[in-house]
């Protein structure tokens, strides 16, 4: 795929390969995979990822390739209407509307870019306030088959929309996703990793937040064998507000990783990050089947406050609940502050088992142990689910949690 012909903004200016970066926001970027080396376990950004389980998706050595299906649905417009508000089209690979929110920062993302012959582009017109969600569904190419895609969603100035991006089916999929949120626009986005159990997914996303724009981004991972999501948020003007919410539930044999970067380079912007995960499942005692390892997750949250980002208000938190022995969650929050003139900044992370006080309270009221644990897990995720504006999505996630709890005896 040819790199888009765009003028590079100062905050995205590449630096020579091999340079020691002062901040994670100044990393080398390129659309050409030849500018990177394939990831290895010694790389800081890949040290948690089980590279051998990616089946060659990370380095282009996968044997079979196909085409992912990308479907865009919006029922709120009359196709023949002069007041059409949502536009969907395929873009040529050198279109200037691609690459504005960010460029690949590693080999896997650049390789995925190079393997796509076109990009799906969805635009919400200036000033439009959608009363129905835009639904985008990405389907895998089939079990063991690799596929790649590029997606750009743009909200023009003062637009308001809810976008539901759902991944489903089987296969090995790697993609690049951009959200370009114009000045004063309001985007609510829900990303659902609803893959079949065999799927492998490497996702790289960039979110560009304009002046006084608002982004509410919710990420949910339940399906897939190995799923790695790398969202980057960048403010391009003062007054932006970004909330990143996430929930994930990993069973034995599943690995979920989220690696976030929130880059504050403008004045008076706000960000709030809250991710919650539950893990259950372990290898049966005496088992020699290494294909079904214990449940495993990794969450890395980087927040960067640059020297000019005065008035920044930011907080990030990640909580993990281990439901069975053997499950493992790594949680690494990082906060880099380059100016003292901020409103507030902080981070927190926890990894633990059931709260003894909660269990005692419920058991003392005659609630059976298994039921008590289910109530605690439901309550654990409530902080995230209640913030999702779509009732249908809230109900779907609640059903997913119920299914997870009933599939395994706590």
XYZ file of C-alpha atoms in Angstrom:
410
model
C 0.000 0.000 0.000
C 1.442 3.371 -1.025
C 1.906 5.896 1.764
C -0.600 8.775 1.690
C 0.631 12.037 0.251
C 0.217 14.208 3.328
C 2.284 16.957 4.869
C 3.708 15.656 8.129
C 2.670 17.666 11.177
C 5.414 18.685 13.634
C 4.290 16.271 16.359
C 4.477 13.360 13.908
C 7.879 14.168 12.397
C 9.855 10.924 12.111
C 13.307 10.667 13.655
C 16.085 8.475 12.294
C 15.841 4.792 13.087
C 17.933 3.841 16.088
C 17.606 7.237 17.761
C 17.132 7.263 21.533
C 13.737 8.867 22.042
C 13.250 11.308 24.907
C 9.519 10.541 24.995
C 7.267 7.806 23.659
C 5.406 10.455 21.684
C 8.502 11.093 19.551
C 8.876 7.584 18.213
C 9.972 6.899 14.672
C 7.046 6.427 12.285
C 6.897 5.097 8.754
C 4.477 3.467 6.327
C 7.302 1.303 4.935
C 7.940 -1.980 6.790
C 11.534 -1.922 5.509
C 12.191 0.911 7.965
C 11.597 -1.419 10.922
C 12.839 -4.784 12.082
C 10.275 -7.509 12.803
C 9.395 -7.642 16.503
C 11.380 -9.859 18.846
C 10.788 -10.674 22.489
C 13.644 -8.378 23.555
C 11.772 -5.322 22.233
C 10.231 -3.356 25.083
C 6.924 -2.958 23.252
C 6.665 -6.694 22.583
C 8.114 -8.186 25.766
C 4.737 -9.397 27.047
C 3.366 -10.599 23.699
C 3.575 -14.358 22.940
C 5.141 -13.908 19.502
C 5.156 -17.619 18.656
C 1.379 -17.733 18.968
C 0.872 -14.996 16.354
C 1.448 -17.430 13.502
C 3.644 -15.063 11.487
C 1.147 -12.193 11.522
C 3.679 -9.935 13.246
C 6.470 -10.369 10.704
C 4.727 -11.206 7.423
C 5.749 -14.872 7.413
C 2.171 -16.134 7.503
C 1.581 -18.640 4.707
C -2.030 -18.065 3.679
C -3.603 -14.682 3.012
C -7.144 -13.648 2.169
C -9.381 -10.617 2.286
C -11.221 -9.354 5.335
C -14.792 -8.196 4.915
C -15.598 -4.654 6.053
C -19.255 -3.655 6.168
C -20.590 -0.193 7.053
C -24.239 0.172 8.075
C -26.202 3.306 8.917
C -29.989 3.328 8.804
C -30.501 6.993 9.622
C -30.028 8.371 6.091
C -32.117 8.155 2.957
C -29.683 7.286 0.185
C -31.463 9.651 -2.186
C -31.718 12.506 0.309
C -29.942 15.796 -0.290
C -29.337 15.988 3.452
C -27.220 12.836 3.620
C -25.077 12.874 6.761
C -22.910 9.741 6.588
C -20.684 8.953 3.616
C -18.795 5.683 3.122
C -16.328 4.987 0.329
C -13.108 3.181 -0.524
C -10.037 5.371 -0.887
C -6.980 4.913 -3.047
C -3.847 4.166 -1.074
C -2.267 7.569 -1.789
C -5.320 9.586 -0.744
C -4.430 12.571 1.451
C -7.214 11.684 3.881
C -5.210 8.680 5.065
C -2.517 8.914 7.720
C -3.620 12.205 9.263
C -4.180 10.823 12.758
C -0.918 8.908 12.862
C 1.464 6.541 11.117
C 2.743 3.045 11.993
C 5.294 2.852 14.804
C 6.394 -0.752 14.294
C 6.910 -3.429 11.664
C 3.589 -5.189 12.221
C 1.536 -2.031 11.664
C 3.603 -0.942 8.655
C 3.372 -4.405 7.112
C -0.405 -4.418 7.541
C -0.509 -1.031 5.824
C 1.578 -2.315 2.922
C -0.736 -5.294 2.379
C -3.957 -3.317 1.857
C -4.904 -2.199 -1.632
C -7.490 0.339 -0.469
C -8.923 1.864 2.697
C -12.464 2.110 4.013
C -13.399 5.710 4.768
C -16.450 6.826 6.753
C -17.257 10.527 7.103
C -19.898 12.222 9.234
C -20.796 15.586 7.730
C -20.122 18.885 9.445
C -22.714 19.745 12.087
C -24.600 16.452 11.727
C -26.004 14.933 14.921
C -26.782 11.278 14.294
C -29.692 9.687 16.118
C -28.646 6.161 15.099
C -25.220 4.530 15.488
C -22.890 3.857 12.583
C -22.081 0.146 12.701
C -18.871 -1.154 11.150
C -18.251 -4.909 11.063
C -14.884 -6.442 10.217
C -14.890 -10.183 9.499
C -11.886 -12.477 9.389
C -10.876 -14.354 6.240
C -11.243 -17.818 7.777
C -9.454 -20.064 10.234
C -5.688 -19.804 9.827
C -5.952 -17.279 6.976
C -4.337 -13.841 7.327
C -6.065 -10.629 6.310
C -5.391 -6.900 6.562
C -7.471 -3.738 6.509
C -7.296 0.032 6.902
C -10.186 2.075 8.253
C -10.589 5.832 8.689
C -13.547 7.380 10.516
C -13.825 11.167 10.369
C -16.213 13.469 12.194
C -16.152 16.916 10.672
C -16.516 20.078 12.754
C -19.390 20.081 15.266
C -20.577 16.617 14.198
C -21.861 14.131 16.762
C -21.971 10.356 16.266
C -21.851 6.941 17.893
C -19.717 4.363 16.069
C -19.756 0.650 16.911
C -16.767 -1.225 15.455
C -17.152 -4.989 15.788
C -14.663 -7.712 14.894
C -16.011 -11.211 14.279
C -15.300 -14.567 12.670
C -12.094 -16.568 12.377
C -8.645 -15.827 11.032
C -5.483 -13.842 11.615
C -6.153 -10.145 11.161
C -3.943 -7.065 11.367
C -5.290 -3.574 10.802
C -4.742 0.163 11.098
C -7.629 2.326 12.283
C -7.851 6.124 12.411
C -10.398 8.345 14.105
C -10.202 12.001 13.064
C -12.398 14.101 15.349
C -12.845 17.677 14.130
C -13.140 20.854 16.167
C -16.132 20.778 18.485
C -17.145 17.280 17.350
C -18.305 14.544 19.727
C -17.421 10.908 19.027
C -18.611 7.953 21.056
C -16.906 4.793 19.832
C -17.328 1.206 21.016
C -14.858 -1.437 19.805
C -15.964 -5.043 20.312
C -13.440 -7.882 19.947
C -16.064 -10.574 19.339
C -13.892 -13.031 17.430
C -14.214 -16.789 17.349
C -11.889 -18.499 19.777
C -9.211 -19.307 17.158
C -8.719 -15.722 15.950
C -5.552 -13.649 16.239
C -5.783 -9.866 15.988
C -3.159 -7.113 15.936
C -4.852 -3.713 16.014
C -3.193 -0.305 15.754
C -5.389 2.757 16.128
C -4.800 6.502 16.172
C -7.297 9.008 17.557
C -6.829 12.671 16.654
C -8.776 15.088 18.871
C -9.455 18.619 17.620
C -10.166 21.876 19.439
C -12.884 21.493 22.100
C -13.682 18.030 20.710
C -14.846 15.118 22.860
C -14.030 11.429 22.448
C -15.570 8.587 24.443
C -13.801 5.383 23.409
C -14.800 2.014 24.904
C -12.865 -1.168 24.161
C -14.170 -4.650 25.022
C -12.293 -7.932 24.488
C -13.942 -11.306 25.018
C -13.196 -13.304 21.861
C -10.052 -14.443 20.115
C -6.995 -16.439 21.116
C -4.436 -13.624 21.009
C -5.647 -10.023 20.731
C -3.281 -7.044 20.941
C -4.659 -3.499 20.722
C -2.467 -0.387 20.507
C -4.514 2.850 20.655
C -2.782 6.244 20.480
C -4.586 9.490 21.351
C -3.232 12.860 20.224
C -4.626 16.325 20.909
C -4.105 18.837 18.096
C -5.610 21.951 19.734
C -6.629 23.172 23.204
C -9.813 22.085 24.958
C -9.946 18.438 23.886
C -11.478 15.788 26.139
C -10.794 12.048 25.792
C -12.177 9.222 27.903
C -10.798 5.731 27.249
C -12.717 2.883 28.836
C -11.975 -0.801 28.556
C -13.082 -4.196 29.790
C -11.729 -7.649 29.033
C -12.394 -11.177 30.240
C -9.736 -13.795 29.515
C -10.156 -17.561 29.843
C -7.528 -20.314 29.720
C -5.688 -20.146 26.407
C -6.510 -16.485 25.786
C -4.024 -13.615 25.774
C -5.251 -10.008 25.689
C -2.927 -7.004 25.569
C -3.724 -3.307 25.485
C -0.907 -0.790 25.054
C -2.156 2.793 25.232
C -0.526 6.168 24.675
C -2.263 9.465 25.474
C -0.139 12.327 24.143
C -0.920 15.721 25.698
C 0.788 18.380 23.592
C -1.863 21.137 23.803
C -3.139 23.351 26.608
C -6.189 22.701 28.759
C -6.975 19.183 27.569
C -8.399 16.378 29.679
C -8.040 12.604 29.557
C -9.384 9.817 31.713
C -8.448 6.156 31.288
C -10.239 3.317 33.070
C -9.666 -0.316 32.056
C -10.909 -3.346 33.988
C -10.179 -6.997 33.363
C -11.070 -10.394 34.794
C -9.152 -13.613 34.233
C -10.078 -17.223 34.843
C -8.773 -20.603 33.753
C -5.570 -22.576 34.066
C -3.919 -25.658 32.601
C -5.300 -28.852 34.081
C -2.904 -30.363 36.606
C -0.458 -32.672 34.851
C -1.398 -31.441 31.379
C 1.361 -31.293 28.767
C -0.739 -29.376 26.247
C 1.115 -26.081 25.896
C -1.402 -24.871 23.337
C -3.812 -23.985 26.118
C -1.823 -21.897 28.615
C -3.305 -20.099 31.583
C -5.365 -16.956 31.072
C -2.993 -14.035 30.557
C -3.369 -10.280 30.045
C -1.069 -7.284 29.813
C -2.081 -3.645 30.125
C 0.385 -0.825 29.518
C -0.884 2.734 29.855
C 1.399 5.622 28.886
C 0.383 9.240 29.454
C 2.711 11.969 28.210
C 2.323 15.632 29.216
C 4.570 17.796 27.052
C 6.081 21.172 28.087
C 3.406 23.237 26.285
C 0.480 21.188 27.646
C -0.264 23.469 30.585
C -3.625 23.057 32.291
C -3.724 19.319 31.557
C -6.006 17.185 33.708
C -5.400 13.440 33.391
C -5.853 10.210 35.315
C -5.453 6.554 34.364
C -6.410 3.397 36.226
C -6.304 -0.316 35.503
C -7.890 -2.945 37.761
C -7.564 -6.706 37.320
C -9.481 -9.465 39.084
C -7.934 -12.952 39.158
C -10.716 -15.502 39.529
C -8.668 -18.716 39.496
C -5.118 -19.806 40.364
C -2.671 -19.694 37.467
C -4.171 -16.657 35.751
C -1.731 -13.770 35.344
C -2.247 -10.067 34.691
C 0.554 -7.546 34.108
C -0.335 -3.900 34.648
C 2.110 -1.079 33.889
C 0.854 2.521 34.164
C 3.363 5.201 33.134
C 3.050 8.958 33.580
C 5.612 11.380 32.116
C 5.186 15.044 33.059
C 7.287 17.760 31.418
C 5.576 20.814 32.921
C 4.533 21.696 36.457
C 1.625 23.860 35.328
C -1.081 21.216 35.236
C -4.498 20.853 36.833
C -3.943 17.271 37.909
C -2.299 13.979 36.979
C -2.261 10.527 38.493
C -2.396 6.805 37.897
C -3.230 3.582 39.706
C -3.181 -0.148 39.015
C -4.296 -3.226 40.926
C -4.065 -6.975 40.417
C -5.806 -9.112 43.015
C -8.304 -11.748 43.972
C -11.746 -11.427 45.545
C -12.082 -8.828 48.282
C -12.356 -10.636 51.618
C -14.601 -7.969 53.127
C -17.027 -8.120 50.220
C -17.125 -11.903 50.391
C -17.689 -11.862 54.160
C -20.497 -9.318 53.822
C -22.335 -11.367 51.185
C -21.754 -14.754 52.827
C -22.932 -13.418 56.203
C -26.256 -12.664 54.566
C -26.745 -16.227 53.460
C -25.558 -15.846 49.869
C -23.773 -18.981 48.544
C -20.083 -18.578 47.714
C -20.446 -19.046 43.950
C -23.335 -16.577 43.770
C -21.386 -14.086 45.879
C -18.420 -14.281 43.513
C -20.684 -13.694 40.514
C -22.168 -10.610 42.181
C -18.700 -9.245 42.871
C -17.600 -9.738 39.256
C -20.728 -8.030 37.919
C -20.161 -5.092 40.244
C -16.489 -4.957 39.272
C -17.371 -4.138 35.646
C -20.257 -1.780 36.437
C -18.096 1.374 36.455
C -17.229 0.807 32.803
C -20.494 -0.580 31.428
C -22.727 2.122 32.909
C -20.840 4.818 30.978
C -21.714 3.318 27.592
C -24.602 5.348 26.096
C -26.043 2.540 23.947
C -28.419 0.296 25.897
C -28.045 -2.483 23.320
C -24.260 -2.524 23.775
C -24.557 -2.436 27.561
C -26.892 -5.422 27.450
C -24.596 -7.299 25.067
C -21.589 -6.824 27.345
C -23.557 -7.835 30.422
C -24.623 -11.009 28.603
C -20.990 -11.717 27.664
C -19.966 -11.449 31.304
C -22.811 -13.720 32.380
C -21.772 -16.279 29.772
C -18.155 -16.160 30.953
C -19.216 -16.705 34.550
C -21.486 -19.629 33.752
C -19.027 -21.324 31.393
C -16.569 -21.834 34.230
C -17.418 -22.801 37.792
C -15.789 -20.197 40.033
